[in-house]
Coordinates of C-alpha atoms and ligand atoms in Angstrom, one line a residue:
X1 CA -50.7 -101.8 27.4
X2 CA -53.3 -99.4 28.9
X3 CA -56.5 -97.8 28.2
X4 CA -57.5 -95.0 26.7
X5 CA -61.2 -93.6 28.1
X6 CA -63.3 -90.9 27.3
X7 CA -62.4 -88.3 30.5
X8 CA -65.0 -86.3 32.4
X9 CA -67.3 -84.6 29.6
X10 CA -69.6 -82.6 31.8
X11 CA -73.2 -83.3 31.8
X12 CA -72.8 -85.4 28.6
X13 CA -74.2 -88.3 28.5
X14 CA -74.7 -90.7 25.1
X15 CA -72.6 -88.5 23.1
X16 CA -71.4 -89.6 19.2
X17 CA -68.5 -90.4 17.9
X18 CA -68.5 -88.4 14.5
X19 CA -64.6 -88.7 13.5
X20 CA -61.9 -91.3 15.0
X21 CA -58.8 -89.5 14.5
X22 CA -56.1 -92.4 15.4
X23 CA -55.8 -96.0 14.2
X24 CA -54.0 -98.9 15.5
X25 CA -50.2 -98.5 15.0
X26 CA -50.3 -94.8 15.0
X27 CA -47.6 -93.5 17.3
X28 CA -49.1 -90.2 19.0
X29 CA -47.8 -87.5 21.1
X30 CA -49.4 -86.0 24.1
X31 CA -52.5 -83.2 23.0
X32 CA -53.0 -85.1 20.2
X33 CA -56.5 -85.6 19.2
X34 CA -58.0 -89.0 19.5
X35 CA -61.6 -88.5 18.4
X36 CA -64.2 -86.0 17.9
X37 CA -67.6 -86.2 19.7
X38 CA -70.2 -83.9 18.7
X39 CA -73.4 -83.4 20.8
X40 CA -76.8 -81.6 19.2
X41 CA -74.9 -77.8 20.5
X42 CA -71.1 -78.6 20.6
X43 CA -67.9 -80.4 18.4
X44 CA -65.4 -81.7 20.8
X45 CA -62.1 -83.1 20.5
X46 CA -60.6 -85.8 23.4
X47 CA -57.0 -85.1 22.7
X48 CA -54.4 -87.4 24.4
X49 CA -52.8 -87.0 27.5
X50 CA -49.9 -89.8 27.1
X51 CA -47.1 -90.3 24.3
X52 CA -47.3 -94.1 22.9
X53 CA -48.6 -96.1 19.9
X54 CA -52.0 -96.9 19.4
X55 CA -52.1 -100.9 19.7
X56 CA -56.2 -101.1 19.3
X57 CA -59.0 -98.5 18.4
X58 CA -62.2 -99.6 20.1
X59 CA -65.0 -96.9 18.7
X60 CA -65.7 -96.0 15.5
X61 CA -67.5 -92.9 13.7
X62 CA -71.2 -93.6 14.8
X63 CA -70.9 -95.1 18.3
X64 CA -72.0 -93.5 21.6
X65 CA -69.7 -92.6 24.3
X66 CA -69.9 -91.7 27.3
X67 CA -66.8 -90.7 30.0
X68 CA -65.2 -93.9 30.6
X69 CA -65.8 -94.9 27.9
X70 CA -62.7 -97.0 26.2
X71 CA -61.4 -95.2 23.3
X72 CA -58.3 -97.5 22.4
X73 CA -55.2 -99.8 23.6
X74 CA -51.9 -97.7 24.0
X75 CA -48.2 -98.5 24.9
X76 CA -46.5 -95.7 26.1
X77 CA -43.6 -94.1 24.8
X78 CA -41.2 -95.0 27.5
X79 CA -41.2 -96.2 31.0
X80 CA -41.2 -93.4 32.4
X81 CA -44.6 -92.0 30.7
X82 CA -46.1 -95.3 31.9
X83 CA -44.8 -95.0 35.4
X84 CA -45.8 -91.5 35.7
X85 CA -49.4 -92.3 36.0
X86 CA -51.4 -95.3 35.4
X87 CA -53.8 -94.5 32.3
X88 CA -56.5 -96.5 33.6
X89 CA -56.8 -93.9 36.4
X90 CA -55.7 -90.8 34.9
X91 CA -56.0 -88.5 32.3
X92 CA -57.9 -90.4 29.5
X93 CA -58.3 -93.4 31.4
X94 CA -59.7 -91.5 34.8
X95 CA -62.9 -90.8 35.2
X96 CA -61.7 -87.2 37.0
X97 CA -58.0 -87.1 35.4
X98 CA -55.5 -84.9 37.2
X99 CA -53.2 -83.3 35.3
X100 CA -49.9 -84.6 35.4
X101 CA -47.9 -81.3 34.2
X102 CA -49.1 -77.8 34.7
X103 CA -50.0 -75.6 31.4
X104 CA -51.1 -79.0 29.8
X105 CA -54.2 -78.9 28.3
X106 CA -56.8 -80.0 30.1
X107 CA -58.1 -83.8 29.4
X108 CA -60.5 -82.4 27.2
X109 CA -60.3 -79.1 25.5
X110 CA -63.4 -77.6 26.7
X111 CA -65.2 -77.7 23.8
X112 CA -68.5 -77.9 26.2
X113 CA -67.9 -74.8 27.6
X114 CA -68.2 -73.2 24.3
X115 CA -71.4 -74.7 23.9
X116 CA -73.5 -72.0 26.5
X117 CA -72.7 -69.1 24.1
X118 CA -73.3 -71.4 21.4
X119 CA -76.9 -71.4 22.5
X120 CA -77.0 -67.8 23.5
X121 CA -75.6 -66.8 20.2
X122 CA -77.4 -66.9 17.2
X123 CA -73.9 -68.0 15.2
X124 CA -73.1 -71.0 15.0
X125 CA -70.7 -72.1 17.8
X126 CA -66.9 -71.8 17.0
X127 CA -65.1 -75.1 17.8
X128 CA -61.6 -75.7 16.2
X129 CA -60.9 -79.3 15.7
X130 CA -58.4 -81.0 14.9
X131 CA -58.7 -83.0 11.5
X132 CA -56.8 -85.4 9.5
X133 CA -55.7 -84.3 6.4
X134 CA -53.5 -86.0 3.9
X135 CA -50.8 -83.6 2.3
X136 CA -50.5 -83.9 -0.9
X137 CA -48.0 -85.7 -2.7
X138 CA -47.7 -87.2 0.8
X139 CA -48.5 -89.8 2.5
X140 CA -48.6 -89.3 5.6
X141 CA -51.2 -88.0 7.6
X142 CA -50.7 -84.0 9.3
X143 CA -53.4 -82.5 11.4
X144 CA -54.4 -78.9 11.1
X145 CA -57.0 -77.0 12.8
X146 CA -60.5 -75.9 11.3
X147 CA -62.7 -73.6 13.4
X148 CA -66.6 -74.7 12.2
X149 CA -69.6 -74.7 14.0
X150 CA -71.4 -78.5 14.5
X151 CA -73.8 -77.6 11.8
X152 CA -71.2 -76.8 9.5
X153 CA -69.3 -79.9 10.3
X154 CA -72.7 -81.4 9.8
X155 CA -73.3 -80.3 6.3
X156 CA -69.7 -80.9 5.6
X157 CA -70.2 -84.9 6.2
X158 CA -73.5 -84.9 4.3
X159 CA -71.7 -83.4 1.2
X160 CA -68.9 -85.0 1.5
X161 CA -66.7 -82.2 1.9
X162 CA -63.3 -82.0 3.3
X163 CA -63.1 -79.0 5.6
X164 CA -59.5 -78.3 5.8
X165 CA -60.3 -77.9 1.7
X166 CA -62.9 -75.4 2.2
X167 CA -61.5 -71.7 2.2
X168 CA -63.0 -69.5 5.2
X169 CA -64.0 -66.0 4.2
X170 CA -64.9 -65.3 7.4
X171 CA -62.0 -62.6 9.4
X172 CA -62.0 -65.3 12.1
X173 CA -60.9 -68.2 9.6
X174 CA -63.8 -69.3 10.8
X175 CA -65.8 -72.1 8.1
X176 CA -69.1 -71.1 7.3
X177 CA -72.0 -72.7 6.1
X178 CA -71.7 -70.4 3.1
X179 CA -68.0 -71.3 2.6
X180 CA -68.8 -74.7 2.5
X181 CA -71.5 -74.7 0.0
X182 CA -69.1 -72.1 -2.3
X183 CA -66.9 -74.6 -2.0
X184 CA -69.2 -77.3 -3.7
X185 CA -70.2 -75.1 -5.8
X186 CA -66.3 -74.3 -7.2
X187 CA -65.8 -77.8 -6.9
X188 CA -68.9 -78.6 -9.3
X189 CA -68.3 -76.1 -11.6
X190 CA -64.3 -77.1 -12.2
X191 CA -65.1 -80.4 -12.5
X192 CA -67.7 -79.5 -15.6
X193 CA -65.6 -77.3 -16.8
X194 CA -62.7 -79.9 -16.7
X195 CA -65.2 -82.3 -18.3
X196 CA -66.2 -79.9 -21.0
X197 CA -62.4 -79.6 -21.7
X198 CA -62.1 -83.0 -21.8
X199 CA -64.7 -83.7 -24.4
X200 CA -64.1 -80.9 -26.5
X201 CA -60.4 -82.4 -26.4
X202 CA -60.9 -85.9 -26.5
X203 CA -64.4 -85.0 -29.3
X204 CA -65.9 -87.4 -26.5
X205 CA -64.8 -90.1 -28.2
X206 CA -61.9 -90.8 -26.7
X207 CA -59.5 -89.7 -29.7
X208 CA -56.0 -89.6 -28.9
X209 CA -55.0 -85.9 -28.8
X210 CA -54.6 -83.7 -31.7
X211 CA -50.9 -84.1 -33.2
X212 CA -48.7 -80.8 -31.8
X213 CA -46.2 -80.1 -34.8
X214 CA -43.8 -77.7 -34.5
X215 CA -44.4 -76.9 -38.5
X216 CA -41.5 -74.4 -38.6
X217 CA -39.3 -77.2 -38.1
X218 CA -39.9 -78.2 -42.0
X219 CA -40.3 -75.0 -43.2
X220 CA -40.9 -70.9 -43.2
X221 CA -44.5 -70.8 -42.0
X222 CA -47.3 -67.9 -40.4
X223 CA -49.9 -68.4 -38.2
X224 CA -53.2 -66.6 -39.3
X225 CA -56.5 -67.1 -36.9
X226 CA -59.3 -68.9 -38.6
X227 CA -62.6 -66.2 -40.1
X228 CA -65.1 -66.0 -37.7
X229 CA -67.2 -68.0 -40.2
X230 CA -64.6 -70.7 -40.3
X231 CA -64.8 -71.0 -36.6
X232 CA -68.6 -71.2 -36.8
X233 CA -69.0 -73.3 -39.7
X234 CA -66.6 -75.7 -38.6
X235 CA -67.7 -76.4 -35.3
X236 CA -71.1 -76.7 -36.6
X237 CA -69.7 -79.1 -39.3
X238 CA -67.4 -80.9 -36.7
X239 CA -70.9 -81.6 -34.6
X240 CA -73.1 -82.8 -37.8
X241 CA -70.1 -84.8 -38.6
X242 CA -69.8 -87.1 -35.8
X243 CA -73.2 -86.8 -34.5
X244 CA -75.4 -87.7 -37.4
X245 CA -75.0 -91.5 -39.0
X246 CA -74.3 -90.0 -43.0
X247 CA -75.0 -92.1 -45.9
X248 CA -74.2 -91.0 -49.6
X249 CA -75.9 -92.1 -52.5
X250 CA -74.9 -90.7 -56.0
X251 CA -76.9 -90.9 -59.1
X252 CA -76.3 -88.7 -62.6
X253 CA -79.0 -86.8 -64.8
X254 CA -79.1 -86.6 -67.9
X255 CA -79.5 -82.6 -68.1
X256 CA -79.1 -81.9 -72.2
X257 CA -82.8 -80.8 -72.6
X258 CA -82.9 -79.1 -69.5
X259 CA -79.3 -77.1 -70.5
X260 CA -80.9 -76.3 -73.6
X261 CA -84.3 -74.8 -72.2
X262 CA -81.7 -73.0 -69.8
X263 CA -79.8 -71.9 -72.8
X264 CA -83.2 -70.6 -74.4
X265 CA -84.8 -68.9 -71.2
X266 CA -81.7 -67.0 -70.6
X267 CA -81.4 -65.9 -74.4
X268 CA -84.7 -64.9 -74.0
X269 CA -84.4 -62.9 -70.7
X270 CA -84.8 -59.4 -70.7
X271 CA -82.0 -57.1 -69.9
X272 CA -80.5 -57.1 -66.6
X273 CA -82.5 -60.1 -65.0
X274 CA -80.6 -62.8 -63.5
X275 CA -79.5 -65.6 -65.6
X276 CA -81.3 -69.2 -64.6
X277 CA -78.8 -71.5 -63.3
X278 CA -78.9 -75.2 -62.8
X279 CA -79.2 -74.7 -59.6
X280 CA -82.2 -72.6 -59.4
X281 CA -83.5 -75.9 -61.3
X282 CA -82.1 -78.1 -58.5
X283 CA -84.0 -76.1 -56.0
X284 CA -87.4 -76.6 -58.0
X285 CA -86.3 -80.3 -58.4
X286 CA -85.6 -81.0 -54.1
X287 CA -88.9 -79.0 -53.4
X288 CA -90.8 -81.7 -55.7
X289 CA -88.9 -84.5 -54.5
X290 CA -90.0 -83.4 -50.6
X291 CA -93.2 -83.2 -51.4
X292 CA -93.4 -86.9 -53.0
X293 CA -91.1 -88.1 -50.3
X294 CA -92.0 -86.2 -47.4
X295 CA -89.9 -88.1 -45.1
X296 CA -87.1 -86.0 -45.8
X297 CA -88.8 -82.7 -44.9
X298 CA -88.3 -83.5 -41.1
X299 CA -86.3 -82.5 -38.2
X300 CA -85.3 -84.9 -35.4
X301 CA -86.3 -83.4 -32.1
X302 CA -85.4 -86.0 -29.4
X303 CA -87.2 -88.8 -30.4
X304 CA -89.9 -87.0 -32.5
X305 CA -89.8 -86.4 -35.7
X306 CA -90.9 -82.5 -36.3
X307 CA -92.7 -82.9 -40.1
X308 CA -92.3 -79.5 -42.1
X309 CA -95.2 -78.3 -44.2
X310 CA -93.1 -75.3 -45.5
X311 CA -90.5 -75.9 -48.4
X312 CA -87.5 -73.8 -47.8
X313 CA -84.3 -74.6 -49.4
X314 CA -80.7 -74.0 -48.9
X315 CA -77.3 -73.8 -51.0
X316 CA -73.8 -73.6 -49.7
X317 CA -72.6 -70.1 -51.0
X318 CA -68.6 -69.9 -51.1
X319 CA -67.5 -66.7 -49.9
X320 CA -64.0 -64.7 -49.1
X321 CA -64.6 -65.4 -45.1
X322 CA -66.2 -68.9 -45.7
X323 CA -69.1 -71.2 -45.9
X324 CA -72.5 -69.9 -45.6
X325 CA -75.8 -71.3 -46.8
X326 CA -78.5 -68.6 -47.4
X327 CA -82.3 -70.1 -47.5
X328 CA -84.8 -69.6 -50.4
X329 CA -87.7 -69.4 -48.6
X330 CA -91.2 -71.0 -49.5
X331 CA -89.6 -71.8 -52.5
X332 CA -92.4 -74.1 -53.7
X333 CA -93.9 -71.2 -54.9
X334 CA -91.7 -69.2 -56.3
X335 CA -90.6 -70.1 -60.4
X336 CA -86.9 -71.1 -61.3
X337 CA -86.2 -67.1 -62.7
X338 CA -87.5 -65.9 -59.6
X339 CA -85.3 -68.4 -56.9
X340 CA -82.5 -67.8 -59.6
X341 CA -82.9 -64.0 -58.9
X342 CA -82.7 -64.3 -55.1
X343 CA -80.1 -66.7 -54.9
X344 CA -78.2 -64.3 -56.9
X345 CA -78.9 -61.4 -54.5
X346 CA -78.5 -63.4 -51.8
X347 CA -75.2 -64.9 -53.1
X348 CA -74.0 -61.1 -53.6
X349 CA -75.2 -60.0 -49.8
X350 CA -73.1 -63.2 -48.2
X351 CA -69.9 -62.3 -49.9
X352 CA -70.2 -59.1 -49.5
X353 CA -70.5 -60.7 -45.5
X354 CA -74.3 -59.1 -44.9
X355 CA -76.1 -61.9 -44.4
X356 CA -78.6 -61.4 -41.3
X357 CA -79.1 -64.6 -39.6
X358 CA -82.7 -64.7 -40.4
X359 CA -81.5 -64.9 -44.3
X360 CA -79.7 -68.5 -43.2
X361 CA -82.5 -70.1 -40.7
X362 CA -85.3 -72.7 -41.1
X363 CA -84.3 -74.8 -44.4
X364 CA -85.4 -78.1 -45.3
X365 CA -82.6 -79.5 -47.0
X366 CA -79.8 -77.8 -48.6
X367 CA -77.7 -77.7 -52.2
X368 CA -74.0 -77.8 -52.5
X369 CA -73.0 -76.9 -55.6
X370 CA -69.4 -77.1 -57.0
X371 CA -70.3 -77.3 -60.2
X372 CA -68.9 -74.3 -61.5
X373 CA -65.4 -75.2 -59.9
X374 CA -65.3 -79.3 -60.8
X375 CA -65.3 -83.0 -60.2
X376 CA -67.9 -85.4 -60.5
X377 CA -69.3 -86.5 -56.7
X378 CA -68.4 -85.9 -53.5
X379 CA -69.9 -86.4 -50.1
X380 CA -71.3 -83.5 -48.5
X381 CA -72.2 -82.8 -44.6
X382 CA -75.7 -82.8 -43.7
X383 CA -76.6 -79.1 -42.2
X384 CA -78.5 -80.3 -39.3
X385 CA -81.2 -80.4 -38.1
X386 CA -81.9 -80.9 -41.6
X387 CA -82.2 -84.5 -42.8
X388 CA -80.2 -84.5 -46.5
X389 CA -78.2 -82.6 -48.3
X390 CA -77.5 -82.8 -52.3
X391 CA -73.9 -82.5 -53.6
X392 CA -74.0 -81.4 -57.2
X393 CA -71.0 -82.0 -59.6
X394 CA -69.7 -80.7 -62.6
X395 CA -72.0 -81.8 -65.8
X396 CA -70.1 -83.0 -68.4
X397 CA -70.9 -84.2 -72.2
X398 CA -70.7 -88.1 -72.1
X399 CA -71.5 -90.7 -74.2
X400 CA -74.8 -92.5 -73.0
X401 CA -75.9 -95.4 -74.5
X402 CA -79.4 -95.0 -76.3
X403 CA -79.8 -98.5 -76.2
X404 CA -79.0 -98.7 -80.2
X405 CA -76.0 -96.5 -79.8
X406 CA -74.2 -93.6 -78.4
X407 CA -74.8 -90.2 -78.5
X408 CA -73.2 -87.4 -76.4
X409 CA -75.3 -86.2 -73.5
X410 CA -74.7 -84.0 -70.5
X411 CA -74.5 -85.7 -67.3
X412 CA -74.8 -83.9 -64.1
X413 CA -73.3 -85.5 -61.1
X414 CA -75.3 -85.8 -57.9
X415 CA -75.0 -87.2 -54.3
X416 CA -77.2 -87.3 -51.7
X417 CA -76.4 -87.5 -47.9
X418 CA -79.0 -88.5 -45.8
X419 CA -79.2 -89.2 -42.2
X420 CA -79.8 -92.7 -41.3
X421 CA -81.8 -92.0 -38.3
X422 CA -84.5 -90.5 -40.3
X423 CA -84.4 -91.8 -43.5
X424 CA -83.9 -95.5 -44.8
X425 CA -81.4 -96.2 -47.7
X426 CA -84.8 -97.5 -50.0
X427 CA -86.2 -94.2 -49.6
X428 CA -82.8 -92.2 -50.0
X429 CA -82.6 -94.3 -53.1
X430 CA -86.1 -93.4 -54.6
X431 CA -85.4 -89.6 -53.9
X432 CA -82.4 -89.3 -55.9
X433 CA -83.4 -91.7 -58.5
X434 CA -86.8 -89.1 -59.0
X435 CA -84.6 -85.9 -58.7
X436 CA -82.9 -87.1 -60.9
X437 CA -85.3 -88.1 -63.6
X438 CA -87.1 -84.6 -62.7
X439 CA -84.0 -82.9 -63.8
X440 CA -84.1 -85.3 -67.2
X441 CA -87.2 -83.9 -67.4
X442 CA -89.0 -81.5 -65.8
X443 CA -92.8 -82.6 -67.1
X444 CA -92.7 -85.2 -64.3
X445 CA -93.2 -82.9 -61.6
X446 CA -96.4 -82.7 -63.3
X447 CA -97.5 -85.8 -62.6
Ligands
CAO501 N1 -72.3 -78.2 -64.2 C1 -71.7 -77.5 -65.1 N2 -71.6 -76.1 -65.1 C2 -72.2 -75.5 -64.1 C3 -72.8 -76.2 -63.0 C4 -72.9 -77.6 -63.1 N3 -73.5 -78.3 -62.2 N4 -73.3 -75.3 -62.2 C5 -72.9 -74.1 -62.6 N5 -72.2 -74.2 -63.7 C6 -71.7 -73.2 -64.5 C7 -72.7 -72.0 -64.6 O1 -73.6 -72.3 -65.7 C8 -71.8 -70.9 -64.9 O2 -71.3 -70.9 -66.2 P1 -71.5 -69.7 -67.2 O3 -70.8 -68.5 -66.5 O4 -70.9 -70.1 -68.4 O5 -73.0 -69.5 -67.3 C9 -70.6 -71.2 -64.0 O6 -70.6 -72.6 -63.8 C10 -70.5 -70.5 -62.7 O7 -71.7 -70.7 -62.0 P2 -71.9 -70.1 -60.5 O8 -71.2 -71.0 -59.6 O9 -71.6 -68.7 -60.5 O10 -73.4 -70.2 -60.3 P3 -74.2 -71.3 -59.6 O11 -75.6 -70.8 -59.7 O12 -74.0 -72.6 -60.2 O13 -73.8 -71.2 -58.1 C11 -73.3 -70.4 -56.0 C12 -74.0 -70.2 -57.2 C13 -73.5 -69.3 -55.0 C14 -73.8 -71.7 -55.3 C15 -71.8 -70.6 -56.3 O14 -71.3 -69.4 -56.8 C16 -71.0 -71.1 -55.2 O15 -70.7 -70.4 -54.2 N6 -70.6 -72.4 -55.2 C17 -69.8 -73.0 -54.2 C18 -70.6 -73.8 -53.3 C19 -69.7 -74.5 -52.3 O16 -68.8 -73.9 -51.8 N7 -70.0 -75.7 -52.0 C20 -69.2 -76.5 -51.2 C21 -69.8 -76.6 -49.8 S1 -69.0 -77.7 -48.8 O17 -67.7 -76.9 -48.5

């Protein structure tokens, strides 16, 4: 077993170890690399000058050397190698190592005799070093060489980069500061991109992955890509979904009087106006309920709660391309034939696709209505940031109990979904329960 020292250095003196390249049980070959020292102007590399396997490393990253220095326990390769010099007076071991073989490299490449035009040179000096690298898919270790100056190297360590990773767009192949940092910065932005990918795959909520069906397998099939609406509304919807805690209450009105003013007003109407709907009622009936209850005219914003003194209403308007939901602006103080004569216009512009944006911004809380299609309740998606949503149902003549007997009565179907971070179920009860009764009858809002 002999020693391994750090060979004649120059004028160095106190010198770090920044990278130990070997560890014990490595077997190495002559010109190998054993360490790197780097001074405050030069990167050097000691490279080995005997065959053998590395029994002990005595320095690690950190440590101050000096020649002399021990740098680790060998056993040669064969006798021969042992016999041909005694390590603990040559090459690495001697202080002033003779070479043993002409053409070898000198103990230590002369990294320090880079290091004058390093200091004349306003670039950084140019010092290929050997470094470890782990192949991949392999184990075992190779060793390529990376030309980077000591500040490179230096930033390298502090970021944690990997220089034999780092691409050099320099015509030298030399690594550059810049390199390095473009390097983090590719590294950063593939790693959010590969988390973005994952979320909007996994939903973030750790869902096993969507099912891949090969659907022509069952049957004669076409693939058509979804309306741009349909791409929009449903990653909106998708969001609301999962993001917002949704309750649903339903409740019914009794809406026979109310049908049979509508009947009358529209009778009435002069030529060409708009006919009153239910839901130009409904919209009249949600601005009263926000102003009694006007903890559901609120946004969440972080962890305030933004309160709106405006009263601008939505309603889901089905249309060839999709879902939209126009907004009847300030719609506390417009009548029911004059919100029934701009949903009407506004129902014609979105299926006839011209909604501006503007035209579907800023509501409080919105209507679905299927009423004119069907069914009784159903549990409609909050359109955020708004805080509820009504579902409206199909009303249907039912026998209600009068409390002596019963007569037939129109009962309209609502539902409210309300988001529980806003809104407790108590109040979400009393909102539907007076929307309801307002609908019953429409003096209340008097009151
Ligand atoms: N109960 C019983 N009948 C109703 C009703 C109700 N709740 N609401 C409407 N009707 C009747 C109307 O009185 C009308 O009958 P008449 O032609 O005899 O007068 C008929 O149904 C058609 O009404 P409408 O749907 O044209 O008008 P509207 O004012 O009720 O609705 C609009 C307008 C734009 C909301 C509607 O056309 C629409 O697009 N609805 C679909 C909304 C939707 O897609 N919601 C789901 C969103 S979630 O995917």
């Amino acid at each position: 077993m002999q020693q391994l020292r750090v060979p004649d250095i120059g004028d160095y003196r106190n010198i770090s170890v920044i990278d130990v390249l070997i560890r014990a049980g490595d077997t190495i070959d002559v010109e190998q690399s054993l360490i790197t020292l780097e001074s405050d102007k030069a990167t050097m590399d000691v490279p080995s000058t005997f065959a053998g396997t590395i029994r002990e490393v005595l320095l690690k990253p950190g440590d101050v050397v000096s020649m002399g220095s021990v740098i680790a326990h060998i056993e040669f390769a064969d006798a021969a190698s042992g016999a041909s010099g005694d390590a603990n007076e040559s090459t690495n071991a001697a202080p002033a190592a003779p070479q043993s073989e002409p053409g070898k490299a000198s103990a230590l490449r002369d990294r320090a005799a880079s290091e004058p035009q390093a200091a004349a040179a306003p670039a950084a000096p140019i010092t290929p070093v050997e470094v470890p690298t782990i192949a991949a898919g392999s184990a075992s270790a190779s060793r390529v060489t990376i030309a980077a100056g000591p500040s490179v190297r230096k930033l390298a360590r502090e970021l944690g980069v990997v220089l034999t990773d780092v691409k050099p767009g320099d015509r030298n192949a030399r690594v550059l500061r810049e390199d390095v940092l473009a390097h983090v910065k590719a590294t950063l932005a593939s790693s959010a991109s590969a988390v973005a990918a994952a979320v909007a795959s996994s939903d973030g909520l750790d869902l096993l992955p969507w099912p891949e069906v090969d659907f022509a397998r069952f049957g004669p099939v076409e693939r058509n890509p979804l309306s741009r609406i349909k791409r929009i509304s449903g990653g909106n919807l998708h969001r609301n979904w999962v993001r917002i805690p949704h309750v649903t209450n339903f409740d019914q009105a009794d809406i026979t009087d109310l049908e049979a003013l509508r009947v009358t007003l529209n009778r009435e109407a002069r030529e060409g106006s708009a006919k009153v709907t239910v839901l130009a009622f409904l919209i009249k009936a949600c601005v009263s309920a926000l102003q009694r209850f006007a903890q559901f005219n609120v946004s969440l914003d972080g962890q305030d709660l933004v309160q709106k003194h405006y009263f601008h209403i939505g309603f889901a308007a089905d249309t060839p391309n999709g879902l939209v939901v126009p907004v009847i602006r300030d719609a506390d103080r417009k009548g029911v034939a004059a919100i029934a004569e701009e949903m009407a216009e506004l129902a014609k512009t979105a299926r006839a696709g011209k909604l501006a944006a503007a035209q579907m911004q800023g509501g409080c809380m919105s209507i679905s209505s299927l009423g004119g299609i069907g069914g009784t309740h159903f549990t409609p998606i909050i359109n955020a940031p708004e805080v509820a949503i009504l579902g409206v149902g199909k009303a249907e003549t039912r026998p209600v109990w009068n409390g002596s007997a019963f007569e037939p009565r129109l009962v309209l179907p609502l539902s409210l979904s309300w988001d529980h971070r806003a809104v407790d179920g108590a109040e979400a009860g009393r909102f539907l329960a007076y929307l309801a009764a307002l609908m019953t009858d429409f003096r209340r809002a008097m009151l």
